[in-house]
Tab-separated table of C-alpha atoms in Angstrom:
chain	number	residue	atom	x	y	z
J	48	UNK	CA	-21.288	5.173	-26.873
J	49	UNK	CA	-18.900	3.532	-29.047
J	50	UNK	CA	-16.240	4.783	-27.946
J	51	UNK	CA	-17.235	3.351	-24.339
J	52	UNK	CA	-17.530	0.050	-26.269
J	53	UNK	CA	-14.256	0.442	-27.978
J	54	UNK	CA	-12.856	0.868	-24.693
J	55	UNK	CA	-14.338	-2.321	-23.204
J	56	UNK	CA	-13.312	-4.258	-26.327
J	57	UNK	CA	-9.627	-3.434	-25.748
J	58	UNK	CA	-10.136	-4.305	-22.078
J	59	UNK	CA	-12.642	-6.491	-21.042
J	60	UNK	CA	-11.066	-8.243	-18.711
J	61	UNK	CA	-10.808	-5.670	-16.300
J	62	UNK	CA	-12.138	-6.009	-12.470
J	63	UNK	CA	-12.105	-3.340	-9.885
J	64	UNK	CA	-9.355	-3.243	-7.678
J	65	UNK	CA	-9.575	-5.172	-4.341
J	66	UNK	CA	-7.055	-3.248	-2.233
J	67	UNK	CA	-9.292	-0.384	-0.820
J	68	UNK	CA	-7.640	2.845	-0.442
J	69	UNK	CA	-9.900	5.076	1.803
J	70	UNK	CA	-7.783	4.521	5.059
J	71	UNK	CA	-4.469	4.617	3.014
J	72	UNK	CA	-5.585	8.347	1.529
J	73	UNK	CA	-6.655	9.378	5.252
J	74	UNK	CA	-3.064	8.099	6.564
J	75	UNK	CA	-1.531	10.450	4.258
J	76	UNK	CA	-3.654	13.112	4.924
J	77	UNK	CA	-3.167	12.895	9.103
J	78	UNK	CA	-1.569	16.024	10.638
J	79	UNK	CA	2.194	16.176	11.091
J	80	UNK	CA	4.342	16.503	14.373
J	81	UNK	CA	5.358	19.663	15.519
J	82	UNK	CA	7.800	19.298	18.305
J	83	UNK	CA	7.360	22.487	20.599
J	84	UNK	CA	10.696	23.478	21.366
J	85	UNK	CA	11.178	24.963	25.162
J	86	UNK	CA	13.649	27.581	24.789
J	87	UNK	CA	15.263	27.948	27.994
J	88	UNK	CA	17.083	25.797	30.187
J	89	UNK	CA	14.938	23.216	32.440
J	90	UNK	CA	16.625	22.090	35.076
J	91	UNK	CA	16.644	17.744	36.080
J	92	UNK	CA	15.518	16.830	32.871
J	93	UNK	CA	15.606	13.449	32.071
J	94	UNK	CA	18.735	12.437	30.084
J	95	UNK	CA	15.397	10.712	27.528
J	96	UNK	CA	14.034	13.678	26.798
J	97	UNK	CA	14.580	16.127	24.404
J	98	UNK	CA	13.439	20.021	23.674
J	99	UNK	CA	10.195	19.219	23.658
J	100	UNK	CA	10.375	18.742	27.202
J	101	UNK	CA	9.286	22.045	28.893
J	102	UNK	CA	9.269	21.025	32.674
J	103	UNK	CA	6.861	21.472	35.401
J	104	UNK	CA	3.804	23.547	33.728
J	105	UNK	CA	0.118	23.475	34.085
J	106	UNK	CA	-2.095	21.745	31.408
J	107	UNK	CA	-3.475	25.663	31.052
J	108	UNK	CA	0.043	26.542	29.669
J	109	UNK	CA	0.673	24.220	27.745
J	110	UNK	CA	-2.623	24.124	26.467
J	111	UNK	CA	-2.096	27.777	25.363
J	112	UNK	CA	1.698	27.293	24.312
J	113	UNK	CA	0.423	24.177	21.965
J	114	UNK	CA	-2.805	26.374	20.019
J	115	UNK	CA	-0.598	27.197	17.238
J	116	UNK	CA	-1.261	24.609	15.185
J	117	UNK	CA	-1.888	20.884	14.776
J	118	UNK	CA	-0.096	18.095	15.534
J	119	UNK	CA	1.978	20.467	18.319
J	120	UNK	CA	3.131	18.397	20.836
J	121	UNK	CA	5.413	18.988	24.004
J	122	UNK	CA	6.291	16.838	27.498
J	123	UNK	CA	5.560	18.137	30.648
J	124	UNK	CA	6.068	17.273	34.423
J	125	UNK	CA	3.127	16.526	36.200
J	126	UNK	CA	1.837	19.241	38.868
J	127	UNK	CA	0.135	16.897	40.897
J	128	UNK	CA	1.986	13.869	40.461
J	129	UNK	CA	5.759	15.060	40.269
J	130	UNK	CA	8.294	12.590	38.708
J	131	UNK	CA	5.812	11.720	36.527
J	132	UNK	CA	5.101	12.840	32.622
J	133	UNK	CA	2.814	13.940	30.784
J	134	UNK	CA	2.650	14.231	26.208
J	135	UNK	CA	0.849	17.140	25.418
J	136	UNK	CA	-0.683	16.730	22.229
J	137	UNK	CA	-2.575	19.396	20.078
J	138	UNK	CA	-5.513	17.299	17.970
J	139	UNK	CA	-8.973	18.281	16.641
J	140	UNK	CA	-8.615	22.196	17.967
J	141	UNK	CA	-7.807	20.507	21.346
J	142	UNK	CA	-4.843	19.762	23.463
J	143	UNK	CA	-5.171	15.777	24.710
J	144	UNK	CA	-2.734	14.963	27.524
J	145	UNK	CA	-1.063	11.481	27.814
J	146	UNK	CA	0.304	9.655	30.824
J	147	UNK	CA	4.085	8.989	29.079
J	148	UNK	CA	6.163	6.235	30.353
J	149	UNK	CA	9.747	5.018	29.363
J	150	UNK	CA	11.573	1.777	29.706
J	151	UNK	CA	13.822	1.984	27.317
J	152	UNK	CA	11.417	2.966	24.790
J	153	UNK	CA	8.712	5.089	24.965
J	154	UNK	CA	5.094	4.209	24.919
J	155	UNK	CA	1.202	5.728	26.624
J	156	UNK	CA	-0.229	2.472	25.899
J	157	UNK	CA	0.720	-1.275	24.814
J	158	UNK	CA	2.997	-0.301	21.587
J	159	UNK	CA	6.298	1.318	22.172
J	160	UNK	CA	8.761	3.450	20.500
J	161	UNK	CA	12.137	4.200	19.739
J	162	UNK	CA	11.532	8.260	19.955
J	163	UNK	CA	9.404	10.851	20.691
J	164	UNK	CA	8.650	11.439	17.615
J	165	UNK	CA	7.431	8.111	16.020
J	166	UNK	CA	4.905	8.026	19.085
J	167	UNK	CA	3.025	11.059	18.006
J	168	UNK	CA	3.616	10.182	14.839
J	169	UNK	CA	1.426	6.963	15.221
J	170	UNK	CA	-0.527	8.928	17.650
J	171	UNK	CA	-1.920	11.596	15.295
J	172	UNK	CA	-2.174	9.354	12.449
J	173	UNK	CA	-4.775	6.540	14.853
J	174	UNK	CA	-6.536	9.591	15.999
J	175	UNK	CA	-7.329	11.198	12.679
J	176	UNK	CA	-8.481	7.784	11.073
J	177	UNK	CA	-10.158	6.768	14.217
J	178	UNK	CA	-11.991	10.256	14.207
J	179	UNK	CA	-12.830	10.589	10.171
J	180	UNK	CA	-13.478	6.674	9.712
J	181	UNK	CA	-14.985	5.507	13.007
J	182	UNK	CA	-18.127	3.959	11.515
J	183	UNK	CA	-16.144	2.857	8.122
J	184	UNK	CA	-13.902	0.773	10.859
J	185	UNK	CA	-16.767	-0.611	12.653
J	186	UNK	CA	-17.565	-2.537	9.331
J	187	UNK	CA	-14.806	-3.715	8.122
J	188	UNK	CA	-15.271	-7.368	8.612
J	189	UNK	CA	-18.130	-6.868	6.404
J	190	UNK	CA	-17.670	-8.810	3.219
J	191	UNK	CA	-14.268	-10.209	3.494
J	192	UNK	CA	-11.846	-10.946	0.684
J	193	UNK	CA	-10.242	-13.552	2.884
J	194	UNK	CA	-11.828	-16.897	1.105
J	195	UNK	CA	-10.614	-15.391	-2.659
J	196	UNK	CA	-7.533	-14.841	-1.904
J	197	UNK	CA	-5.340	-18.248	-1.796
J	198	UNK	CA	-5.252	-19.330	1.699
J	199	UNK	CA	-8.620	-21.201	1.379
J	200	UNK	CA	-8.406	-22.422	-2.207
J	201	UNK	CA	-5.068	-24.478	-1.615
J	202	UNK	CA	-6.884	-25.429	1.464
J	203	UNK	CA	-8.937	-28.638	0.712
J	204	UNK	CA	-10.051	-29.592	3.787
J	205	UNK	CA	-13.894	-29.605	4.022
J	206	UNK	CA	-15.040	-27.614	6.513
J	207	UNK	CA	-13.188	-24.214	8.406
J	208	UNK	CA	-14.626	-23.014	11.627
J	209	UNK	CA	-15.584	-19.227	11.725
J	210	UNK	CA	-15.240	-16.921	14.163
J	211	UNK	CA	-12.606	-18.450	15.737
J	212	UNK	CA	-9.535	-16.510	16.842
J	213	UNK	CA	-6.204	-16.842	14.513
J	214	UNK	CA	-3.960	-15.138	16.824
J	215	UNK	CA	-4.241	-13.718	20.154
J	216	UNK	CA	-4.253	-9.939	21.299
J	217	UNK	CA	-0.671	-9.727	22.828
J	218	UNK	CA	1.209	-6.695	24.372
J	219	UNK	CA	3.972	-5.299	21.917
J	220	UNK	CA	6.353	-6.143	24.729
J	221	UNK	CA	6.864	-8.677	27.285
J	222	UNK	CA	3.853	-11.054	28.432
J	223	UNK	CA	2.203	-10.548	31.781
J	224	UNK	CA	2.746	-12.448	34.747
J	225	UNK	CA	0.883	-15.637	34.300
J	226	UNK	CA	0.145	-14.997	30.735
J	227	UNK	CA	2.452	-16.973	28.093
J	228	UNK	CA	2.325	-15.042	24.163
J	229	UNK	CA	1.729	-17.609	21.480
J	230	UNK	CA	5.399	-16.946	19.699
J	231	UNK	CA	3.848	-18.281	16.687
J	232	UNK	CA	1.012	-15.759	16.461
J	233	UNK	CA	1.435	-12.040	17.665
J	234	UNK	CA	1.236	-8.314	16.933
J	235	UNK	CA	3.417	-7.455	14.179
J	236	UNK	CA	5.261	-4.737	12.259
J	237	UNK	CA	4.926	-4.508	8.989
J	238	UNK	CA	7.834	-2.390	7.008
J	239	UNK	CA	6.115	-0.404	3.705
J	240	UNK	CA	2.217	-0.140	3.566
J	241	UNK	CA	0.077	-3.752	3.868
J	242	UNK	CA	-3.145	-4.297	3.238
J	243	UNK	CA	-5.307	-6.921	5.505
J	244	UNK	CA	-5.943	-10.080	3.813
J	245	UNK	CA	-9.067	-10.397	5.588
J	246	UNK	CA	-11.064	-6.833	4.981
J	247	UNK	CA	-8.760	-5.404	1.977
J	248	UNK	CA	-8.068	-2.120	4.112
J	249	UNK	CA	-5.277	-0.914	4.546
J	250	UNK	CA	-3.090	-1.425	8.188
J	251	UNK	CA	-2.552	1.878	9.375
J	252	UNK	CA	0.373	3.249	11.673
J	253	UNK	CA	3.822	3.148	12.429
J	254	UNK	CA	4.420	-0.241	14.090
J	255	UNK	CA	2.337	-2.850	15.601
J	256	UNK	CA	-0.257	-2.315	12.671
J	257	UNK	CA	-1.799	-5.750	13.049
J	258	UNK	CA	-1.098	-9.162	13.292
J	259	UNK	CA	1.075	-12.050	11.230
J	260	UNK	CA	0.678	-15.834	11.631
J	261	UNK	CA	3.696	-17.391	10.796
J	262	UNK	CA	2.692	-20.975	9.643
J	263	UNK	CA	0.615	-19.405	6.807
J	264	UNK	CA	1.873	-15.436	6.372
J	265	UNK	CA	-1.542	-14.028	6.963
J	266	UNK	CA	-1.398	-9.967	7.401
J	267	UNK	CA	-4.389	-8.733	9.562
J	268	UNK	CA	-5.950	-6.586	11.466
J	269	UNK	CA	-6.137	-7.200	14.973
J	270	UNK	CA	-10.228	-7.224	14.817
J	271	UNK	CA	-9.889	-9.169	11.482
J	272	UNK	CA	-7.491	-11.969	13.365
J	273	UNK	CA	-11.117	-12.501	15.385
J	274	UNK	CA	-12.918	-13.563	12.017
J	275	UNK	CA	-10.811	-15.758	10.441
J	276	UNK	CA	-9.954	-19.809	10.930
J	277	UNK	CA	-7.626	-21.181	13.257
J	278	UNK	CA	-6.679	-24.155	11.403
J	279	UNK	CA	-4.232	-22.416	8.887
J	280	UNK	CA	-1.806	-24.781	7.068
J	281	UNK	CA	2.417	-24.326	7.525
J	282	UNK	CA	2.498	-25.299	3.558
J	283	UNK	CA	0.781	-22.251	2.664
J	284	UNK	CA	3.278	-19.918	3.941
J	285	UNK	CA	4.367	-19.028	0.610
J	286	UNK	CA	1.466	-17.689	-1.007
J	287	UNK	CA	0.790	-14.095	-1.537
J	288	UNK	CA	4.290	-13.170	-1.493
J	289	UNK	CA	4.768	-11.510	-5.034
J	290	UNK	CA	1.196	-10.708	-6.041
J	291	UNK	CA	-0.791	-8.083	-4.217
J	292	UNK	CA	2.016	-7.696	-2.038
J	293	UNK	CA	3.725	-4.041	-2.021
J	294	UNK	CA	5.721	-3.095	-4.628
J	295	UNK	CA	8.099	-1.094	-2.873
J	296	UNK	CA	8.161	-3.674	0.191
J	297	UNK	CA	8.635	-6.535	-2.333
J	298	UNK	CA	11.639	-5.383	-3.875
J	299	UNK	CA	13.123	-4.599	-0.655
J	300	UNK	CA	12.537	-8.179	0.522
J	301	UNK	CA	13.906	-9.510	-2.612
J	302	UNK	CA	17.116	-6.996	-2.893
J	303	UNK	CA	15.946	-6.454	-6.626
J	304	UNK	CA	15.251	-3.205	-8.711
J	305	UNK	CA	12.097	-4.144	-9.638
J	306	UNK	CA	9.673	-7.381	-9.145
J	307	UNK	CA	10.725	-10.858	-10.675
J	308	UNK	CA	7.383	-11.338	-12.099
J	309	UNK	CA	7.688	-8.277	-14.163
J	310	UNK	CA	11.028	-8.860	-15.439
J	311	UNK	CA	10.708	-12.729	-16.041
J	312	UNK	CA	7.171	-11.672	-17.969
J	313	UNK	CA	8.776	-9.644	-20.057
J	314	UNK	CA	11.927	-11.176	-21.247
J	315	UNK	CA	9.348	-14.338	-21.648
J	316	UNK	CA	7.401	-12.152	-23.848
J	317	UNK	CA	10.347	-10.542	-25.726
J	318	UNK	CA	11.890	-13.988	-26.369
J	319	UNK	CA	8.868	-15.629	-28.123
J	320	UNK	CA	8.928	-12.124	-30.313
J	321	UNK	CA	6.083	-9.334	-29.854
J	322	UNK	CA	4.577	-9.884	-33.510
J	323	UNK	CA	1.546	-11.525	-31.926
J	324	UNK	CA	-1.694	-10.231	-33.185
J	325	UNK	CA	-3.211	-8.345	-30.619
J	326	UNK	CA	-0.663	-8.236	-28.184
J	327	UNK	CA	-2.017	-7.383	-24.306
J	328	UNK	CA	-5.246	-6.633	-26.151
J	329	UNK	CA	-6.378	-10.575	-26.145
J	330	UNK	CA	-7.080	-12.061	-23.231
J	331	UNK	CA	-5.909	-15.115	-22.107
J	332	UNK	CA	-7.537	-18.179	-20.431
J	333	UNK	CA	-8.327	-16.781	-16.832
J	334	UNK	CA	-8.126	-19.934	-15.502
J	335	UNK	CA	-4.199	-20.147	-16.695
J	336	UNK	CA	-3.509	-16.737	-16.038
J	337	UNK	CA	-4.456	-17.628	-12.163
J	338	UNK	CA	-2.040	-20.896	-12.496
J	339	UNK	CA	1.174	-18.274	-13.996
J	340	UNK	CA	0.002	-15.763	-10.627
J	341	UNK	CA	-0.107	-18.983	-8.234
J	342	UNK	CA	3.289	-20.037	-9.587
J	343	UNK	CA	4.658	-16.743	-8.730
J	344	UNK	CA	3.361	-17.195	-5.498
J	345	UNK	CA	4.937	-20.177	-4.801
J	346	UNK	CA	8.013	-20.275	-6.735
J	347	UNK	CA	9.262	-17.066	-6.819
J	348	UNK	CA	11.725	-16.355	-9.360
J	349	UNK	CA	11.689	-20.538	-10.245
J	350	UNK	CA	7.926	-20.175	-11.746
J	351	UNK	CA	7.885	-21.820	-14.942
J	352	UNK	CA	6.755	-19.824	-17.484
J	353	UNK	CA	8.548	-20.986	-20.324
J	354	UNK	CA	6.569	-21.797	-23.590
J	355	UNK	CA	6.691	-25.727	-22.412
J	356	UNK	CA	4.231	-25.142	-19.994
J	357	UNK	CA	2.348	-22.202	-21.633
J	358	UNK	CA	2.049	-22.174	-25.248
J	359	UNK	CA	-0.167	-19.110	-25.635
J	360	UNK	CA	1.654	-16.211	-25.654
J	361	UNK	CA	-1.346	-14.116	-24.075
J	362	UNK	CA	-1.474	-16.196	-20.932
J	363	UNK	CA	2.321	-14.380	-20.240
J	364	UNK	CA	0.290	-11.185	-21.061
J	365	UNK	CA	-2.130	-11.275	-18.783
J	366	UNK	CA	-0.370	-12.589	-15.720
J	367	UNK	CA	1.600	-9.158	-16.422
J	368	UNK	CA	-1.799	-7.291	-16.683
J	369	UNK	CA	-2.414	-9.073	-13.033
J	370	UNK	CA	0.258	-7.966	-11.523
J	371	UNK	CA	0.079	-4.285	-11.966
J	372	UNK	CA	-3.949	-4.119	-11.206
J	373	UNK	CA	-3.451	-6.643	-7.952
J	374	UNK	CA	-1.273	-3.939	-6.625
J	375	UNK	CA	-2.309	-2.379	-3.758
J	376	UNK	CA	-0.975	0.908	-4.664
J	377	UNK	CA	-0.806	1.054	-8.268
J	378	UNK	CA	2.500	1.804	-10.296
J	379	UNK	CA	1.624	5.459	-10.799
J	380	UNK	CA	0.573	6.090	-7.158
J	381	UNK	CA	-2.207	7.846	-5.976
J	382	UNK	CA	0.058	10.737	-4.616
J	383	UNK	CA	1.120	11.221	-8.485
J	384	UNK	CA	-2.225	10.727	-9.697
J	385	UNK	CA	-3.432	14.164	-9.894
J	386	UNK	CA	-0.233	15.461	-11.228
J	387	UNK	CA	-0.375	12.718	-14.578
J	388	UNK	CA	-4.134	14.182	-14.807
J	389	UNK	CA	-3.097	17.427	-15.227
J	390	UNK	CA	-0.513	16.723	-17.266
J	391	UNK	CA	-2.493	15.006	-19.962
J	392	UNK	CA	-5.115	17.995	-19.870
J	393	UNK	CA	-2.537	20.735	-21.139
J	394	UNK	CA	-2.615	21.221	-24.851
J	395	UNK	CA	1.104	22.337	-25.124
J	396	UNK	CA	3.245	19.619	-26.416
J	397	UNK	CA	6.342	20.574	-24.590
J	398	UNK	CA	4.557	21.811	-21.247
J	399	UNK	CA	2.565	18.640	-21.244
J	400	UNK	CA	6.308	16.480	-21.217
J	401	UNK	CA	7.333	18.963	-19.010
J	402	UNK	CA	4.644	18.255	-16.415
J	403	UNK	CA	4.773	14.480	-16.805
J	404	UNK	CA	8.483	15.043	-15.900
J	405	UNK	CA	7.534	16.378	-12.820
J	406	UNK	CA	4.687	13.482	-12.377
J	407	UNK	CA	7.494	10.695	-12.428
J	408	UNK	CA	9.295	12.670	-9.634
J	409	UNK	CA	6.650	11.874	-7.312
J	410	UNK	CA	6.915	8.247	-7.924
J	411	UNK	CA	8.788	6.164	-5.197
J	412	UNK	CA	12.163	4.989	-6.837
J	413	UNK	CA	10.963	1.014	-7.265
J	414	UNK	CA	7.966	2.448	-8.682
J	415	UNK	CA	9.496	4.903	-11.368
J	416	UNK	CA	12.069	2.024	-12.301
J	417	UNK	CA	9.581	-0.643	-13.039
J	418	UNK	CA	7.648	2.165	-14.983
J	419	UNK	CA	10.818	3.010	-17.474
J	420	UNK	CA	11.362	-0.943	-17.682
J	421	UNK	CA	7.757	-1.187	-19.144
J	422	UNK	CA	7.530	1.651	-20.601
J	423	UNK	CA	10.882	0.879	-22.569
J	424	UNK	CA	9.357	-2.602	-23.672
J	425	UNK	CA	6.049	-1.313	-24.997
J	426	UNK	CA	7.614	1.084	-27.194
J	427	UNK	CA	9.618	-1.870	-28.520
J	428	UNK	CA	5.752	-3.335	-29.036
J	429	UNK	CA	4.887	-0.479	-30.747
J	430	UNK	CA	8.204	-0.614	-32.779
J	431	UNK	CA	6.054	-4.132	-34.517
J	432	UNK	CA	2.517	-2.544	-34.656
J	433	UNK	CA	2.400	-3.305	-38.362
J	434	UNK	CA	1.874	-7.094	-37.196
J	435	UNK	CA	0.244	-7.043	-33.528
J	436	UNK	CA	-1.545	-3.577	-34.623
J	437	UNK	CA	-0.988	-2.121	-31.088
J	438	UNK	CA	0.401	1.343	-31.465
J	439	UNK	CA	0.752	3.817	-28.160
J	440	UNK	CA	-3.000	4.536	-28.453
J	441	UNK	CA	-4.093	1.040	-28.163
J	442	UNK	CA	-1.596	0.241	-25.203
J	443	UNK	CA	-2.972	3.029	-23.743
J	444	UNK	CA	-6.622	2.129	-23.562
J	445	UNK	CA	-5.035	-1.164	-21.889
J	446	UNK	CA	-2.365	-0.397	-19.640
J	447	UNK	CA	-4.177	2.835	-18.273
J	448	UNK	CA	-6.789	1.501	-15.708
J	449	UNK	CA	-4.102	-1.056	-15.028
J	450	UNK	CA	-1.217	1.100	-14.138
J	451	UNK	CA	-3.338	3.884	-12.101
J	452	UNK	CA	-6.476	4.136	-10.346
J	453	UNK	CA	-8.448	7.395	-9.001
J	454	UNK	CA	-7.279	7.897	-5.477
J	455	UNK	CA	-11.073	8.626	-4.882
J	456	UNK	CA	-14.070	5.791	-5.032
J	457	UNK	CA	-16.038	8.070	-7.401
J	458	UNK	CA	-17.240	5.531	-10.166
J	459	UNK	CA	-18.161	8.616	-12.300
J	460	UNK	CA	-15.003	10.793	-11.452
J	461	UNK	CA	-12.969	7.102	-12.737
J	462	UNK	CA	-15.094	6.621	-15.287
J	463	UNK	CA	-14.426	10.171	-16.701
J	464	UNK	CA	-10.513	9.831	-15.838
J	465	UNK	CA	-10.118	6.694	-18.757
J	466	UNK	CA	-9.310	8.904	-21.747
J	467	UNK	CA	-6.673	10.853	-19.805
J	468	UNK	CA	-5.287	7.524	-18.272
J	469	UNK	CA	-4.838	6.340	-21.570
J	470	UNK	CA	-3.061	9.628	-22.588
J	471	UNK	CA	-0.890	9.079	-19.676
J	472	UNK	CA	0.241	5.800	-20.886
J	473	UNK	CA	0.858	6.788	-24.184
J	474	UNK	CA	2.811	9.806	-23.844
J	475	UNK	CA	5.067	7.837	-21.630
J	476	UNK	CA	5.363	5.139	-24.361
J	477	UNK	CA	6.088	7.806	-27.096
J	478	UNK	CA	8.498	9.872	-24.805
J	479	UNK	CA	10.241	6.519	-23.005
J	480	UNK	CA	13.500	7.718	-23.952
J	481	UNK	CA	12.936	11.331	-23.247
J	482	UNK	CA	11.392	11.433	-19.485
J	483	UNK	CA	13.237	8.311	-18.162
């Protein structure tokens, strides 16, 4: 027991995550496409096609030709409608066959594609979250996030009408006859993984994942878009743009190595001198800590941070802290997760470096190089432990539920992973300039 309490001492200001994870892990875990190759020579087929197309044969054939494993797909000719096409696609122990149609791109329904092979792609991965999460889906509106998030809270007029639709179900393609697409509103792709700002789930799929309004930046579903107020404000466009936002697709945006709010946090930090007592230990005001995180938000790499504004070292801190645990996939993903658990469990000094090695190849390159960046300024923290008293150990009890997160919603299996997350951490502190 007092070890739980030592752990809640040293970091008491931690919330669970709000980004849910469930449809993320089943995204990941959706079959793969197999293109079925035909290997002989099919006479008239179109110049669009590729190998995969096997000409004119029964649903029977390919039926048996696609049972060797999942995700299989080929293209056929239709037998009773010739000149048209059909994707044959091997899912759940069963071969589903889709009217295909090409304009340019290809598409069975209203998205469309640039190949083949993004359109099962997306295919497989809607049917095996539609299949494993139908019911999970069917709630999803349930308890919303959207109000907590910023859009409302910088909103200050009075009263917001529910249920009413923020943007309109269009075609990913040119509007119907008669039919004019709001351009301001509309189905969207999103490049990297989003979460919905209305539900916290994640936006599965290739393209067309959800919808974007583009006075106020709001990423949702297109159920969610149903939910949520119409009267959105153009000034608000800005916020949620560095916090909770994808690490990977933030960097991108911003042409950066790694995020602006970790860098300018840190030099901040390492400017003022990392002497202070208690250093990422203490918390800071919340209430200032939110003003550093709207900042961010708004200003972007021109957020004032500077000691003029906040005097208190630990408000810097904890913005930092934010950051990492508002991520929706955490800095030490959940594909490396299990690797950095097993890692900490072996007992062999060198194996156990060894094996976090081969952890920090898993991570996504923005991801690895705003770990060494961190990593290389807490050991500098640890370098003054004498006066803030944080050695590895204690960064460790703080920084590991912040930097990773049980892939699983298990509260016992997380609750058990805390002394390895904190071994995590503080091998990577004590190794910095070994496994980076």
């Amino acid at each position: 027991m007092s070890v739980l309490l030592n752990l809640f001492t040293y970091h008491d200001e931690y919330r669970p995550p709000v980004w849910k994870s469930y449809l993320y892990q089943l995204q990941q875990e959706a079959p793969h496409p197999r293109r079925l190759t035909c290997t002989c020579e099919v006479d008239n087929r179109p110049k669009y096609y590729g190998r995969e197309y096997h000409g004119m044969v029964s649903r029977e054939e390919a039926d048996q030709l696609l049972s060797v494993a999942e995700g299989s797909y080929l293209i056929r000719e239709s037998q009773r409608q010739p000149g048209t096409y059909t994707l044959a696609l091997r899912f759940g122990n069963q071969t589903k066959n889709f009217r295909l149609y090409h304009d340019g791109k290809h598409f069975v329904g209203e998205k469309r594609f640039e190949s083949i092979h993004d359109l099962v792609t997306d295919g497989l991965i809607t049917l095996y979250i539609e299949t494993k999460a139908a019911e999970y889906i069917a709630k999803m509106t349930i308890n919303p996030i959207y109000e907590h998030i910023g859009y409302t809270t910088l909103n200050k007029e009075p009263t917001l009408k529910k249920h009413l639709p923020v943007c309109k179900e269009v075609p990913d393609g040119p509007a119907p006859q008669g039919e004019r697409v709001d351009e301001e509103k509309g189905v969207h792709t999103f490049r990297g993984p989003h979460w919905c700002e209305y539900c916290a789930n994640f936006m599965w799929g290739l393209i067309a994942q959800g919808v974007k309004c583009a006075d106020c930046g709001l990423n949702v579903h297109k159920q969610c878009s149903k939910m949520v107020p119409n009267d959105c404000k153009p000034d608000l466009k800005h916020v949620k743009k560095v916090y909770s936002c994808d690490l990977t697709t933030l960097v991108k945006a911003h042409n950066s190595k790694r995020p602006m709010v970790v860098d300018m946090c840190i030099q901040e930090i390492e400017s003022r001198g990392v002497q202070s007592e208690g250093l990422y230990r203490i918390s800071g005001f919340s209430d200032l800590i939110e003003d550093v995180k709207l900042a961010f938000d708004r200003d972007g790499e021109k957020a004032d941070i500077s000691v003029n504004v906040y005097e208190d070292i630990n408000i810097i801190t904890g913005a930092l802290k934010l950051y990492f645990r508002d991520l929706p996939i955490p800095l030490i993903t959940y594909d490396a997760y299990p690797r950095f658990m097993e890692a900490a469990k072996i007992t062999d000094p060198d194996k156990r470096l060894e094996a976090h090695h081969e952890g920090l190849k898993l991570l996504p390159p923005a991801h690895c190089e705003t770990l060494c960046y961190l990593m290389a300024h807490l050991k500098r923290v640890t370098q003054n432990d004498k006066d803030n008293l944080m050695n590895a150990e204690n960064l460790g009890i703080v920084f590991g539920p912040t930097l990773m997160r049980a892939p699983d919603l298990d509260a016992m299996t997380a609750l058990n992973d805390i002394r390895y997350q904190r071994q995590v951490v503080e091998t990577l502190i004590k190794n910095e300039d070994i496994l980076f």
